[in-house]
Short mmCIF file of C-alpha atoms in Angstrom, two decimals:
data_model
loop_
_atom_site.label_atom_id
_atom_site.label_comp_id
_atom_site.label_asym_id
_atom_site.label_seq_id
_atom_site.Cartn_x
_atom_site.Cartn_y
_atom_site.Cartn_z
CA MET A 1 -39.56 -17.08 20.88
CA THR A 2 -38.54 -13.43 20.49
CA ILE A 3 -35.52 -12.38 18.47
CA GLN A 4 -33.82 -11.18 21.67
CA MET A 5 -34.26 -14.61 23.28
CA LEU A 6 -32.79 -16.16 20.15
CA LEU A 7 -29.85 -13.72 20.29
CA ASN A 8 -29.11 -14.78 23.84
CA GLN A 9 -29.17 -18.48 22.91
CA ILE A 10 -26.92 -18.23 19.84
CA ARG A 11 -24.50 -15.61 21.12
CA GLY A 12 -21.05 -16.12 19.63
CA LYS A 13 -22.24 -18.88 17.26
CA ALA A 14 -22.39 -18.86 13.49
CA VAL A 15 -25.93 -18.26 12.21
CA VAL A 16 -27.42 -19.21 8.82
CA PHE A 17 -30.74 -17.87 7.54
CA THR A 18 -32.26 -19.51 4.48
CA GLY A 19 -35.52 -19.64 2.56
CA HIS A 20 -37.13 -20.32 -0.82
CA SER A 21 -39.30 -17.92 -2.82
CA LEU A 22 -41.09 -15.51 -0.47
CA GLY A 23 -39.45 -17.42 2.37
CA GLY A 24 -36.11 -16.22 1.00
CA ALA A 25 -37.23 -12.59 1.27
CA ILE A 26 -38.37 -13.25 4.84
CA ALA A 27 -35.03 -14.92 5.62
CA ALA A 28 -33.18 -11.86 4.26
CA LEU A 29 -35.30 -9.52 6.38
CA ALA A 30 -34.69 -11.68 9.45
CA ALA A 31 -30.94 -11.67 8.75
CA LEU A 32 -30.96 -7.87 8.40
CA HIS A 33 -32.87 -7.55 11.66
CA TYR A 34 -30.39 -9.86 13.37
CA LEU A 35 -27.41 -7.90 12.02
CA CYS A 36 -28.95 -4.60 13.17
CA ILE A 37 -29.65 -5.89 16.67
CA SER A 38 -26.19 -7.48 16.93
CA SER A 39 -24.47 -4.26 15.86
CA LEU A 40 -26.41 -2.19 18.40
CA SER A 41 -26.16 -4.63 21.30
CA SER A 42 -23.23 -4.03 23.63
CA SER A 43 -23.90 -7.30 25.47
CA CYS A 44 -24.02 -9.50 22.39
CA SER A 45 -20.78 -10.30 20.61
CA PRO A 46 -21.12 -10.16 16.80
CA SER A 47 -21.50 -13.59 15.26
CA PRO A 48 -20.74 -14.80 11.73
CA VAL A 49 -23.99 -14.48 9.76
CA LEU A 50 -24.88 -15.94 6.36
CA CYS A 51 -28.20 -15.65 4.54
CA VAL A 52 -28.77 -17.96 1.55
CA THR A 53 -31.92 -17.46 -0.52
CA PHE A 54 -33.29 -19.61 -3.32
CA GLY A 55 -35.53 -18.07 -5.99
CA SER A 56 -36.25 -15.07 -3.78
CA PRO A 57 -37.94 -11.96 -5.21
CA LEU A 58 -36.11 -8.65 -5.03
CA LEU A 59 -36.41 -7.14 -1.58
CA GLY A 60 -35.33 -3.51 -1.30
CA ASN A 61 -34.66 -0.30 -3.17
CA GLU A 62 -31.44 1.57 -3.81
CA ALA A 63 -31.45 3.12 -0.32
CA LEU A 64 -31.48 -0.33 1.31
CA SER A 65 -28.79 -1.60 -1.03
CA ARG A 66 -26.53 1.36 -0.21
CA ALA A 67 -27.20 1.00 3.51
CA ILE A 68 -26.12 -2.64 3.36
CA LEU A 69 -22.97 -1.64 1.50
CA ARG A 70 -22.29 1.11 4.04
CA GLU A 71 -22.56 -1.37 6.92
CA ARG A 72 -20.40 -3.85 4.93
CA TRP A 73 -23.05 -6.57 5.17
CA GLY A 74 -23.09 -7.45 1.46
CA GLY A 75 -20.84 -10.43 2.04
CA ASN A 76 -23.45 -11.90 4.40
CA PHE A 77 -25.99 -12.52 1.62
CA CYS A 78 -25.96 -15.12 -1.17
CA ASN A 79 -28.88 -15.32 -3.59
CA VAL A 80 -29.19 -18.49 -5.67
CA VAL A 81 -31.18 -17.93 -8.88
CA SER A 82 -32.20 -20.47 -11.52
CA GLN A 83 -31.80 -19.44 -15.14
CA HIS A 84 -35.49 -20.06 -15.90
CA ASP A 85 -37.05 -18.71 -12.69
CA VAL A 86 -39.35 -15.71 -13.10
CA VAL A 87 -39.80 -14.94 -9.38
CA PRO A 88 -36.36 -13.29 -8.77
CA ARG A 89 -37.01 -11.14 -11.86
CA LEU A 90 -40.71 -10.39 -11.42
CA LEU A 91 -40.32 -7.13 -9.47
CA PHE A 92 -38.31 -5.56 -12.25
CA CYS A 93 -41.76 -5.04 -13.75
CA PRO A 94 -43.94 -2.14 -12.60
CA LEU A 95 -46.57 -3.57 -10.30
CA ASP A 96 -49.39 -2.23 -12.46
CA ALA A 97 -47.99 -4.19 -15.42
CA VAL A 98 -48.15 -7.55 -13.64
CA PRO A 99 -51.53 -9.31 -13.67
CA VAL A 100 -53.22 -9.04 -10.28
CA HIS A 101 -53.80 -12.80 -10.05
CA VAL A 102 -50.05 -13.39 -10.45
CA ILE A 103 -49.21 -11.03 -7.55
CA ILE A 104 -51.88 -12.62 -5.36
CA GLY A 105 -50.59 -16.06 -6.34
CA MET A 106 -47.09 -15.13 -5.20
CA GLN A 107 -48.40 -13.92 -1.86
CA LEU A 108 -50.39 -17.13 -1.38
CA GLN A 109 -47.62 -19.32 -2.78
CA GLN A 110 -50.01 -20.15 -5.66
CA TRP A 111 -50.19 -19.34 -9.35
CA PRO A 112 -53.65 -18.96 -11.04
CA GLY A 113 -54.73 -21.46 -13.72
CA HIS A 114 -55.03 -25.23 -13.70
CA THR A 115 -53.84 -26.98 -10.54
CA HIS A 116 -50.56 -28.83 -10.45
CA HIS A 117 -49.03 -29.70 -7.07
CA THR A 118 -45.22 -29.63 -7.01
CA GLY A 119 -44.58 -30.34 -3.32
CA VAL A 120 -43.07 -26.87 -2.84
CA MET A 121 -45.85 -24.57 -4.00
CA THR A 122 -49.15 -24.99 -5.80
CA THR A 123 -48.94 -23.59 -9.33
CA ARG A 124 -51.78 -23.15 -11.80
CA VAL A 125 -50.63 -21.26 -14.85
CA VAL A 126 -51.86 -22.09 -18.33
CA ASP A 127 -49.34 -22.17 -21.18
CA ALA A 128 -50.55 -18.93 -22.74
CA GLU A 129 -50.26 -17.11 -19.44
CA GLN A 130 -46.80 -18.53 -18.86
CA GLU A 131 -45.52 -17.31 -22.22
CA GLY A 132 -47.09 -13.89 -21.73
CA LEU A 133 -45.55 -13.57 -18.27
CA ARG A 134 -42.13 -14.58 -19.60
CA GLN A 135 -42.28 -11.98 -22.35
CA LEU A 136 -43.45 -9.29 -19.93
CA ILE A 137 -40.65 -9.99 -17.48
CA GLN A 138 -38.02 -10.26 -20.20
CA ALA A 139 -39.04 -6.90 -21.67
CA HIS A 140 -38.90 -5.06 -18.36
CA VAL A 141 -35.67 -6.70 -17.16
CA ARG A 142 -34.13 -5.73 -20.47
CA THR A 143 -35.29 -2.13 -19.96
CA VAL A 144 -33.72 -1.99 -16.50
CA ALA A 145 -30.53 -3.61 -17.77
CA MET A 146 -30.22 -1.08 -20.57
CA GLU A 147 -30.65 1.85 -18.18
CA GLN A 148 -28.08 0.79 -15.59
CA LYS A 149 -24.39 1.65 -15.80
CA LEU A 150 -21.61 0.16 -13.71
CA VAL A 151 -19.73 3.48 -13.66
CA ASP A 152 -22.75 5.23 -12.15
CA PRO A 153 -24.04 3.11 -9.25
CA GLU A 154 -26.39 5.93 -8.22
CA SER A 155 -28.35 5.90 -11.49
CA ARG A 156 -32.03 5.74 -10.71
CA GLY A 157 -33.57 4.64 -13.99
CA GLY A 158 -35.87 1.65 -14.31
CA SER A 159 -37.15 -0.42 -11.43
CA PRO A 160 -36.87 0.98 -7.89
CA TYR A 161 -35.67 -2.44 -6.74
CA ARG A 162 -31.94 -3.07 -6.43
CA PRO A 163 -30.18 -6.38 -5.71
CA PHE A 164 -27.72 -6.68 -2.83
CA GLY A 165 -25.26 -9.38 -1.86
CA ALA A 166 -23.80 -12.01 -4.17
CA TYR A 167 -25.84 -13.67 -6.90
CA VAL A 168 -25.17 -17.28 -7.87
CA LEU A 169 -26.69 -17.75 -11.35
CA CYS A 170 -27.38 -21.43 -11.87
CA SER A 171 -28.16 -23.54 -14.90
CA PRO A 172 -27.95 -27.30 -15.61
CA GLU A 173 -24.38 -26.62 -16.80
CA GLY A 174 -23.13 -25.10 -13.55
CA ALA A 175 -23.11 -21.73 -11.77
CA ALA A 176 -21.44 -18.34 -11.99
CA CYS A 177 -21.22 -15.77 -9.21
CA VAL A 178 -21.33 -11.95 -9.36
CA ASP A 179 -21.35 -9.62 -6.37
CA ASN A 180 -21.88 -6.25 -8.06
CA SER A 181 -25.53 -5.16 -8.00
CA THR A 182 -25.52 -3.68 -11.50
CA ALA A 183 -23.74 -6.69 -12.97
CA ALA A 184 -26.27 -8.89 -11.18
CA VAL A 185 -29.12 -7.09 -12.97
CA GLN A 186 -27.37 -7.51 -16.32
CA MET A 187 -26.78 -11.21 -15.75
CA LEU A 188 -30.33 -11.78 -14.51
CA TYR A 189 -31.49 -10.43 -17.86
CA ALA A 190 -28.88 -12.18 -20.02
CA THR A 191 -29.38 -15.61 -18.48
CA PHE A 192 -33.18 -15.35 -18.64
CA ALA A 193 -33.18 -14.15 -22.24
CA ALA A 194 -30.67 -16.79 -23.35
CA CYS A 195 -32.76 -19.73 -22.21
CA TYR A 196 -35.85 -18.58 -24.06
CA THR A 197 -33.85 -17.59 -27.14
CA ARG A 198 -33.02 -21.28 -27.33
CA GLY A 199 -36.73 -22.06 -27.22
CA ASP A 200 -36.63 -23.54 -23.73
CA THR A 201 -40.16 -24.41 -22.58
CA THR A 202 -39.52 -25.22 -18.94
CA SER A 203 -42.71 -24.51 -17.00
CA LEU A 204 -42.76 -21.71 -14.45
CA GLU A 205 -43.51 -24.10 -11.61
CA ALA A 206 -40.66 -26.44 -12.55
CA ALA A 207 -38.24 -23.51 -12.90
CA HIS A 208 -39.22 -22.22 -9.48
CA SER A 209 -39.07 -25.65 -7.82
CA CYS A 210 -35.73 -26.89 -9.14
CA TYR A 211 -33.52 -25.60 -6.31
CA GLY A 212 -33.28 -28.95 -4.55
CA ASP A 213 -31.50 -30.40 -7.59
CA LEU A 214 -29.34 -27.29 -7.85
CA VAL A 215 -28.22 -27.67 -4.24
CA LEU A 216 -27.15 -31.26 -4.92
CA LYS A 217 -25.05 -30.03 -7.82
CA MET A 218 -23.62 -27.10 -5.84
CA PRO A 219 -20.32 -28.85 -4.89
CA GLN A 220 -19.52 -29.20 -8.58
CA ASN A 221 -20.47 -25.56 -9.12
CA LEU A 222 -18.17 -24.48 -6.28
CA LEU A 223 -15.30 -26.42 -7.82
CA LEU A 224 -16.00 -24.63 -11.08
CA LYS A 225 -16.02 -21.26 -9.30
CA ARG A 226 -12.70 -22.12 -7.67
CA HIS A 227 -11.36 -22.95 -11.11
CA LEU A 228 -12.55 -19.57 -12.36
CA HIS A 229 -10.69 -17.86 -9.52
CA ALA A 230 -7.54 -19.68 -10.61
CA MET A 231 -8.13 -18.40 -14.12
CA ASP A 232 -8.56 -14.91 -12.72
CA VAL A 233 -5.16 -15.08 -11.02
CA LEU A 234 -3.59 -16.03 -14.35
CA ALA A 235 -5.31 -13.14 -16.11
CA SER A 236 -2.29 -10.86 -15.81
CA MET A 237 -0.10 -13.60 -17.28
CA SER A 238 -2.26 -14.67 -20.17
CA ASN A 239 -5.25 -12.94 -21.72
CA SER A 240 -6.32 -16.19 -23.36
CA ASN A 241 -6.60 -17.89 -19.96
CA TYR A 242 -8.65 -14.97 -18.67
CA ASP A 243 -10.99 -15.12 -21.65
CA ALA A 244 -11.28 -18.86 -21.17
CA GLY A 245 -12.36 -18.28 -17.58
CA ILE A 246 -15.04 -15.81 -18.73
CA SER A 247 -16.24 -18.32 -21.31
CA LEU A 248 -16.52 -21.01 -18.65
CA ALA A 249 -18.53 -18.65 -16.46
CA MET A 250 -20.89 -17.90 -19.35
CA GLU A 251 -21.34 -21.58 -20.07
CA ALA A 252 -21.94 -22.34 -16.38
CA SER A 253 -24.65 -19.66 -16.19
CA GLY A 254 -26.38 -21.09 -19.27
CA ILE A 255 -25.33 -18.54 -21.90
CA GLY A 256 -23.92 -20.15 -25.03
CA SER A 257 -21.36 -18.38 -27.19
CA GLU A 258 -23.92 -18.17 -30.01
CA ALA A 259 -26.56 -16.44 -27.86
CA THR A 260 -27.57 -12.88 -28.72
CA GLU A 261 -26.77 -11.84 -25.15
CA ALA A 262 -23.30 -13.45 -25.15
CA THR A 263 -21.42 -10.23 -25.88
CA THR A 264 -23.28 -8.30 -23.17
CA ALA A 265 -22.84 -11.11 -20.64
CA ARG A 266 -19.13 -11.35 -21.38
CA TYR A 267 -18.71 -7.61 -20.83
CA TRP A 268 -20.54 -7.64 -17.51
CA LEU A 269 -18.74 -10.71 -16.22
CA LYS A 270 -15.46 -8.98 -16.95
CA ALA A 271 -16.73 -5.77 -15.36
CA SER A 272 -17.86 -7.69 -12.28
CA LYS A 273 -14.48 -9.34 -11.92
CA ARG A 274 -12.71 -6.00 -12.31
CA ALA A 275 -15.02 -4.45 -9.72
CA GLY A 276 -14.45 -7.44 -7.44
CA ARG A 277 -10.71 -7.04 -7.67
CA SER A 278 -10.78 -3.27 -7.14
CA PRO A 279 -11.36 -3.41 -3.35
CA SER A 280 -8.35 -5.69 -2.96
CA LEU A 281 -6.24 -3.49 -5.19
CA ASN A 282 -7.40 -0.40 -3.30
CA CYS A 283 -6.48 -2.10 -0.04
CA ALA A 284 -3.00 -2.86 -1.37
CA GLY A 285 -2.59 0.77 -2.46
CA LEU A 286 -3.81 1.91 0.95
CA SER A 287 -1.10 -0.18 2.60
CA THR A 288 1.48 1.75 0.58
CA ARG A 289 -0.06 5.05 1.65
CA LEU A 290 -0.07 3.89 5.27
CA GLY A 291 3.67 3.31 5.00
CA ARG A 292 4.13 6.82 3.62
CA ILE A 293 2.11 8.39 6.42
CA THR A 294 3.97 6.48 9.16
CA PRO A 295 6.67 9.19 9.54
CA CYS A 296 3.91 11.61 10.67
CA ARG A 297 3.01 9.16 13.40
CA ALA A 298 6.68 8.80 14.36
CA GLN A 299 7.01 12.59 14.65
CA ILE A 300 4.10 12.75 17.09
CA GLU A 301 5.68 9.90 19.09
CA TRP A 302 8.86 11.97 19.27
CA TYR A 303 6.81 15.01 20.33
CA LYS A 304 5.22 12.95 23.08
CA ALA A 305 8.55 11.64 24.35
CA SER A 306 9.99 15.17 24.58
CA PHE A 307 7.41 16.13 27.23
CA ASP A 308 7.03 12.85 29.16
CA ALA A 309 9.21 13.99 32.05
CA ASP A 310 7.66 17.45 32.47
CA MET A 311 3.93 17.88 31.86
CA GLY A 312 3.13 15.25 29.24
CA TYR A 313 2.30 15.87 25.61
CA TYR A 314 -1.42 16.43 26.29
CA ASP A 315 -0.85 19.51 28.42
CA ALA A 316 2.05 20.68 26.27
CA PHE A 317 -0.18 20.62 23.20
CA LYS A 318 -3.07 22.24 25.02
CA GLN A 319 -0.84 25.07 26.27
CA GLN A 320 1.12 25.31 22.97
CA ARG A 321 4.44 24.85 24.74
CA SER A 322 7.41 25.17 22.40
CA PRO A 323 5.54 26.81 19.47
CA LYS A 324 7.77 25.25 16.81
CA LYS A 325 7.21 21.73 18.12
CA PHE A 326 3.51 22.46 18.55
CA GLY A 327 3.16 23.67 14.95
CA LYS A 328 4.76 20.57 13.51
CA ALA A 329 2.79 18.21 15.76
CA ASN A 330 -0.45 19.95 14.77
CA ILE A 331 0.33 19.54 11.05
CA TYR A 332 1.08 15.84 11.54
CA ARG A 333 -2.12 15.45 13.56
CA LEU A 334 -4.18 16.96 10.74
CA LYS A 335 -2.45 14.87 8.06
CA LEU A 336 -3.11 11.64 9.95
CA GLY A 337 -6.74 12.65 10.47
CA GLN A 338 -7.14 13.30 6.73
CA PHE A 339 -5.65 9.89 5.91
CA TRP A 340 -8.01 7.99 8.20
CA ASP A 341 -11.02 10.02 7.10
CA GLY A 342 -10.10 9.03 3.54
CA VAL A 343 -9.96 5.39 4.58
CA LEU A 344 -13.46 5.60 6.06
CA THR A 345 -14.76 7.35 2.94
CA MET A 346 -13.44 4.52 0.78
CA LEU A 347 -15.02 2.03 3.16
CA ASP A 348 -18.37 3.83 3.02
CA ASN A 349 -18.25 3.75 -0.79
CA SER A 350 -17.50 -0.01 -0.85
CA GLN A 351 -14.07 0.62 -2.35
CA LEU A 352 -12.40 -1.66 0.21
CA PRO A 353 -13.00 -5.35 1.07
CA HIS A 354 -16.18 -5.94 3.09
CA ASP A 355 -14.13 -7.45 5.94
CA PHE A 356 -11.59 -4.60 5.99
CA HIS A 357 -12.71 -3.50 9.47
CA ARG A 358 -11.89 -6.97 10.83
CA ARG A 359 -8.41 -7.32 9.39
CA ALA A 360 -5.88 -7.26 12.22
CA LYS A 361 -3.42 -5.02 10.39
CA TRP A 362 -5.94 -2.23 9.95
CA VAL A 363 -7.69 -2.62 13.29
CA ASN A 364 -4.34 -2.41 15.09
CA ALA A 365 -3.12 0.51 12.96
CA ALA A 366 -6.36 2.42 13.62
CA ARG A 367 -6.13 1.69 17.33
CA PHE A 368 -2.52 2.88 17.59
CA TYR A 369 -3.40 6.07 15.73
CA GLN A 370 -6.39 6.64 18.00
CA LEU A 371 -4.45 6.16 21.25
CA LEU A 372 -1.66 8.44 20.04
CA VAL A 373 -3.61 11.25 18.37
CA GLU A 374 -7.01 11.48 20.06
CA PRO A 375 -5.45 13.06 23.20
CA LEU A 376 -4.22 15.88 20.94
CA ASP A 377 -7.73 16.29 19.50
CA ILE A 378 -9.08 16.48 23.05
CA ALA A 379 -6.43 19.08 23.93
CA ASP A 380 -7.33 21.11 20.83
CA TYR A 381 -11.04 20.92 21.74
CA HIS A 382 -10.46 22.24 25.25
CA ARG A 383 -7.79 24.78 24.24
CA ASN A 384 -10.40 26.40 21.98
CA ASN A 385 -13.01 26.22 24.80
CA LEU A 386 -15.36 24.21 22.61
CA HIS A 387 -16.43 22.27 25.70
CA LYS A 388 -18.08 25.47 26.91
CA THR A 389 -19.92 26.23 23.67
CA ARG A 390 -20.70 22.73 22.34
CA GLY A 391 -20.60 20.58 25.46
CA GLY A 392 -18.34 17.80 26.70
CA TYR A 393 -15.91 16.24 24.24
CA ILE A 394 -17.07 12.63 24.62
CA THR A 395 -20.71 13.48 23.92
CA HIS A 396 -20.48 16.43 21.54
CA GLY A 397 -16.95 16.76 20.19
CA ARG A 398 -15.70 13.32 19.26
CA ASP A 399 -15.03 12.60 15.58
CA ARG A 400 -16.91 9.76 13.91
CA ARG A 401 -13.65 8.01 13.08
CA TYR A 402 -12.86 7.42 16.77
CA GLU A 403 -16.29 5.96 17.45
CA LEU A 404 -15.85 3.56 14.54
CA PHE A 405 -12.34 2.60 15.67
CA ASP A 406 -13.75 1.84 19.13
CA LYS A 407 -16.30 -0.45 17.47
CA TRP A 408 -13.61 -2.19 15.40
CA TRP A 409 -11.49 -2.77 18.50
CA LYS A 410 -14.38 -4.17 20.52
CA GLU A 411 -15.37 -6.50 17.67
CA LYS A 412 -11.79 -7.69 17.43
CA GLY A 413 -11.92 -8.57 21.12
CA ALA A 414 -15.26 -10.35 20.65
CA PHE A 415 -13.90 -12.54 17.85
CA SER A 416 -10.60 -13.26 19.60
CA GLY A 417 -12.22 -13.89 22.98
CA THR A 418 -10.23 -11.18 24.76
CA SER A 419 -11.33 -8.04 26.55
CA THR A 420 -10.69 -4.87 24.56
CA GLY A 421 -13.12 -2.46 26.17
CA ASP A 422 -11.94 1.14 26.34
CA THR A 423 -12.55 1.50 30.04
CA SER A 424 -11.72 -1.99 31.26
CA VAL A 425 -8.49 -3.17 32.78
CA THR A 426 -6.87 -6.05 30.96
CA ALA A 427 -6.53 -9.37 32.69
CA THR A 428 -2.82 -9.65 31.89
CA ALA A 429 -0.70 -7.65 34.35
CA ARG A 430 1.85 -5.25 32.87
CA SER A 431 5.40 -5.07 34.19
CA LYS A 432 5.83 -1.44 33.07
CA TYR A 433 3.63 1.44 32.03
CA ALA A 434 1.94 1.26 28.64
CA GLY A 435 3.49 3.14 25.74
CA LEU A 436 0.13 4.85 25.22
CA THR A 437 -2.76 5.30 27.64
CA GLN A 438 -5.25 2.55 26.82
CA ASP A 439 -8.35 4.69 27.30
CA PRO A 440 -8.33 7.13 24.33
CA CYS A 441 -10.78 9.43 26.16
CA PHE A 442 -8.82 9.48 29.43
CA TRP A 443 -7.88 13.16 29.14
CA ALA A 444 -11.49 14.11 28.37
CA ARG A 445 -12.46 12.39 31.62
CA VAL A 446 -9.71 14.31 33.46
CA GLU A 447 -11.08 17.58 32.07
CA GLU A 448 -14.57 16.61 33.23
CA ALA A 449 -13.15 15.80 36.66
CA TRP A 450 -11.54 19.26 36.82
CA ASP A 451 -14.87 20.93 35.98
CA GLN A 452 -16.68 18.87 38.60
CA THR A 453 -13.99 19.63 41.20
CA GLU A 454 -14.28 23.37 40.63
CA SER A 455 -18.06 23.07 40.83
CA ALA A 456 -17.81 21.09 44.09
CA GLN A 457 -15.48 23.69 45.62
CA ALA A 458 -18.10 26.37 45.05
CA GLU A 459 -21.05 24.23 46.12
CA HIS A 460 -22.84 25.11 49.39
CA ASP A 461 -25.79 22.76 49.15
CA VAL A 462 -24.97 19.61 51.14
CA ALA A 463 -26.99 17.22 48.96
CA MET A 464 -25.54 18.57 45.70
CA LEU A 465 -22.03 18.48 47.15
CA ALA A 466 -22.45 14.83 48.15
CA MET A 467 -23.61 13.95 44.63
CA LYS A 468 -20.66 15.72 43.00
CA LEU A 469 -18.19 14.14 45.39
CA GLY A 470 -19.69 10.74 44.55
CA ARG A 471 -19.02 11.26 40.86
CA LEU A 472 -15.47 12.40 41.56
CA ARG A 473 -14.85 9.33 43.72
CA GLU A 474 -15.94 7.13 40.83
CA PHE A 475 -13.45 8.80 38.50
CA GLU A 476 -10.69 8.70 41.12
CA ARG A 477 -11.28 4.96 41.59
CA TYR A 478 -11.30 4.33 37.85
CA ALA A 479 -8.12 6.38 37.23
CA ARG A 480 -6.33 4.77 40.18
CA GLU A 481 -7.10 1.29 38.81
CA LEU A 482 -5.69 2.29 35.43
CA VAL A 483 -2.51 3.62 37.03
CA GLU A 484 -2.07 0.62 39.32
CA SER A 485 -2.49 -1.77 36.43
CA LYS A 486 -0.07 0.36 34.36
CA GLU A 487 -2.68 0.87 31.63
CA VAL A 488 -1.57 4.50 31.35
CA SER A 489 1.47 6.01 29.72
CA ILE A 490 4.17 7.57 31.88
CA ASP A 491 3.14 11.04 30.68
CA VAL A 492 -0.06 10.76 32.77
CA LEU A 493 2.09 10.78 35.92
CA ALA A 494 4.33 13.66 34.78
CA PRO A 495 4.82 16.23 37.61
CA GLN A 496 2.89 19.01 35.85
CA SER A 497 0.27 16.91 34.02
CA SER A 498 -3.42 17.74 34.39
CA TYR A 499 -4.00 14.41 36.09
CA THR A 500 -1.20 14.84 38.66
CA ARG A 501 -2.41 18.34 39.48
CA TRP A 502 -6.00 17.12 39.73
CA VAL A 503 -5.01 14.41 42.23
CA GLU A 504 -3.50 17.10 44.46
CA GLU A 505 -6.61 19.26 44.14
CA TRP A 506 -8.81 16.24 44.88
CA LYS A 507 -6.93 15.56 48.10
CA LYS A 508 -7.43 19.16 49.21
CA LEU A 509 -11.16 18.91 48.43
CA LEU A 510 -11.44 15.74 50.51
CA LEU A 511 -9.68 17.42 53.45
CA ARG A 512 -12.06 20.35 53.24
CA ASP A 513 -15.04 18.03 53.18
CA GLU A 514 -13.70 16.08 56.16
CA ALA A 515 -13.17 19.34 58.09
CA ARG A 516 -16.68 20.50 57.22
CA THR A 517 -18.16 17.19 58.35
CA ALA A 518 -16.19 17.28 61.63
CA SER A 519 -17.42 20.80 62.36
CA LEU A 520 -21.02 19.58 62.21
CA PHE A 521 -20.37 17.29 65.17
#
């Protein structure tokens, strides 16, 4: 069965990918492929996706990790790692430092040495080889951990591999979770070093095959994690409670207070929690800034209302009617654009929650901004004749922010089960005209219709004229449906608006074509 056939079968359903060892890496790749196809497919509604790996080796480099953060897919991946397991840590070593028979054994799901069948994978590693491999991995993970810094996520020292998603670090005592890639590296080192500092002699095959028992204990671990979240909430009220929560997390991950790595682990757990809270705090601060920028939006609404009865605010802005009003509206337009570009920059840098683009408050705020301000951007584009030098606005002039806001709005419709397409008419009939035209690119389509009309008026070739008239009929039908369903604002129907004037010109063109056709007979 192809992935596309699978997409068609599970459309709109929650999907879980999972795997152990190399199967975990394959599951992560399959999940990434699924997410890519879902995001690019216009016919497939995005579905909730979760990938859970157990003892999986590292998969990608820094570029992949950053791409996943940029697409806000980090929350879709959960990597469960045993404290003693060497496989998730093996690729911190340079490949030329790892014995060839170990690499081949991983690929074949076998370890060289004497045979011992575990039911999950065949392992054959003698004690001396096991201890040597542990020491090798511990040394290189320590090197990578020492070179990484939380304040510089773009540091490139050490291994080219970089974790992504959340890491659940398990031990017989429980589990602790970190979702910062640098903190994950630090904890992968600290937990591994702590168990062998205690003289733990768990075999490699047992450490890599223990995930069934860990899964059975997972409900208890989740309760512990919930308890840690409660401690985190109390952090601002009591430092002792916060420290107690960090201590519980260390104990759950298998790091005792007496361990050499305890101080380092405590620091990185605190850093991870601070980093985890930062997106939420940034989002709260952004809400405050949104409130401060709202008066700019209100001023543009007032500007729009002042021209509704004459030519509409699109044409008024394009023609710079009332220079004082135009100047103020242009300043507010630029300020709002800077605010939303800043929001997208924070989102690209993972400074906001991974589900920010699905939160109704922000999706609706972005949509309202888009419907109100994009017509002014279109007017500015055409007033400066950029459509003649760069090409049409929709294809060559549209800002990235509007394309992303379209995507957010469509995804909101997919999750809520309603139609939110830019060019579709809603199923619910309106009793009065919309406050804002529901197609943000409507005026760009009107401008294209004007260009095509002028071209058709000068066309003498019968075949070319028929083709151009066909395109104009399609736009006329689309615009008429929007007007009849009241999906446009009243400014579209203003006496001197570009659309009203185009309708009159379109009627004249049709009469000319009818007269020409009649003369042929």
